Amino acid sequence: CNGQRRTLDHRGFADRSRGRMLSLLVRRHASARFLQPTRSRCISMLTRRPISLSIREFMTKSRYLTIPGSASKFEYSVATLSGHLSFVLLAASYGFKDILDLRLMAVAAGGAMLAFNFWHPHGQPLWLPFKWNLLFIVTNGVQIVNLLSDERKARFMDPEHIAVYEQVFEPTGLSRVDFMKLIRQATVKHVPEGTHLCYEGALNRNVLLVSQGEAAVTIRGTKVYRLGAGQFIGEMGIHVGLRLPSAMRASATVTALEPMTCISWQRGVLIDIMESDDAIAKAVQGAISADLIRKLTHKEPGEILADKHLHWKAEKQYMMLLERVIEKGRIDNHERNILRRYRIVHDIDDQCHQDILQRLSWTVKEYEVGIRENKHIPNIRHDSAFGPAIERNEEDIVNSDEDEDWRKALDSTQDSF
């Protein structure tokens, strides 16, 4: 029995040993089977070239272009093409008038130059121009974002402002973004029926643009025409380029015939905007010129639109403009040319011009030279077309309880020019 037991134990041990050996062989085979691809991948990753080197090789690799009909070849690389493209885009950007298009082209040109500087054909990046071009790209990128933001805001302006833009400024070529800059400096005034927006002979420091409603324009008590939406009040001299920032005396009385909405700029602020932005200046002058033509040609039934009243108004406006220009004791060629343009537009003859100079204590010779010789003789303000220099702000006129008394006092001081 003991012998049989030992024989069985020996057989069991042998079976277990063979099982262990077989299991070990299977595991080693499986391990070799599954680990071999991983090892291959690791070896491949260790021996593979970095992607930056591959990109550099692609950018700097010499290529040849055969010119048809010629045995010569043109050598180039992607990096050199990027350099040429940068200068082509930069040159093309000078042909764009729109600032957004110009900046987009500048960014594209800068990006192409970045590629040329980083993958330079000589093998080393040119860090100095690379960094400067990167700075220019960032700067232009910020400005592009601001321009796109302004355009988005301009599309969502107040509907009343959009209506004014489409009626008055869009025909002049002014962009919505520039109009938004102009409207930001203005205030909106709502005035009831019967309000006097300005008085004949009184100082007016604002330029108004009618948005809604109608007003009557009277000269020396005679109604000459009506003002409606899209027309200006107090714009004297701006349409011919005479940009006087200080208050001007109104050449007519403007009275609201119904509740009105007006866009108001302080004259000095409007002149500053025009001086700082040529596009806005041209648009404002164009809009005022178009309004002037409308005032001269438009006539409503029942209105007295006598030429003598309009011509008298133009002469009075010219005297106020001339007085304001020469009050400093000198006048330059630019100012003389603008005043000459005003005389041509409003048909003011030389005799009228000389009479006005005489009233203002200037001679024709002094006017042409540009300097008043006798500086001890002051400008005679009280001998102008408006009598003594009575000053009253527009804010004091609108909604005042003493309108009628003020009108009578003003009428009593006026001259019969």
Short mmCIF file of N, CA and C in Angstrom, two decimals, residues 110 113-118 125-136:
data_model
loop_
_atom_site.label_atom_id
_atom_site.label_comp_id
_atom_site.label_asym_id
_atom_site.label_seq_id
_atom_site.Cartn_x
_atom_site.Cartn_y
_atom_site.Cartn_z
N GLY A 110 1.79 90.19 -42.59
CA GLY A 110 2.62 89.90 -41.43
C GLY A 110 2.73 88.41 -41.16
N MET A 113 5.21 86.95 -43.56
CA MET A 113 6.56 87.32 -43.18
C MET A 113 7.04 86.55 -41.95
N LEU A 114 6.12 86.23 -41.04
CA LEU A 114 6.49 85.39 -39.89
C LEU A 114 7.01 84.03 -40.36
N ALA A 115 6.32 83.44 -41.32
CA ALA A 115 6.75 82.14 -41.85
C ALA A 115 8.13 82.25 -42.47
N PHE A 116 8.40 83.31 -43.21
CA PHE A 116 9.71 83.48 -43.85
C PHE A 116 10.81 83.67 -42.80
N ASN A 117 10.52 84.48 -41.77
CA ASN A 117 11.54 84.73 -40.75
C ASN A 117 11.82 83.51 -39.89
N PHE A 118 10.81 82.70 -39.62
CA PHE A 118 11.01 81.54 -38.76
C PHE A 118 11.70 80.40 -39.51
N PRO A 125 16.27 80.91 -37.52
CA PRO A 125 15.19 81.91 -37.48
C PRO A 125 15.74 83.32 -37.26
N LEU A 126 15.13 84.29 -37.90
CA LEU A 126 15.48 85.70 -37.70
C LEU A 126 14.55 86.25 -36.62
N TRP A 127 15.00 86.19 -35.38
CA TRP A 127 14.12 86.49 -34.26
C TRP A 127 13.76 87.97 -34.17
N LEU A 128 14.66 88.87 -34.54
CA LEU A 128 14.36 90.30 -34.42
C LEU A 128 13.17 90.70 -35.29
N PRO A 129 13.21 90.48 -36.61
CA PRO A 129 12.01 90.82 -37.41
C PRO A 129 10.81 89.95 -37.08
N PHE A 130 11.05 88.72 -36.62
CA PHE A 130 9.94 87.84 -36.25
C PHE A 130 9.13 88.46 -35.11
N LYS A 131 9.82 88.94 -34.09
CA LYS A 131 9.13 89.51 -32.93
C LYS A 131 8.41 90.81 -33.29
N TRP A 132 9.05 91.65 -34.12
CA TRP A 132 8.41 92.90 -34.51
C TRP A 132 7.16 92.64 -35.35
N ASN A 133 7.25 91.70 -36.28
CA ASN A 133 6.08 91.37 -37.09
C ASN A 133 4.96 90.79 -36.24
N LEU A 134 5.33 90.00 -35.23
CA LEU A 134 4.33 89.45 -34.33
C LEU A 134 3.62 90.56 -33.56
N LEU A 135 4.39 91.57 -33.13
CA LEU A 135 3.79 92.71 -32.43
C LEU A 135 2.83 93.47 -33.35
N PHE A 136 3.22 93.68 -34.61
CA PHE A 136 2.35 94.37 -35.55
C PHE A 136 1.06 93.58 -35.80
#
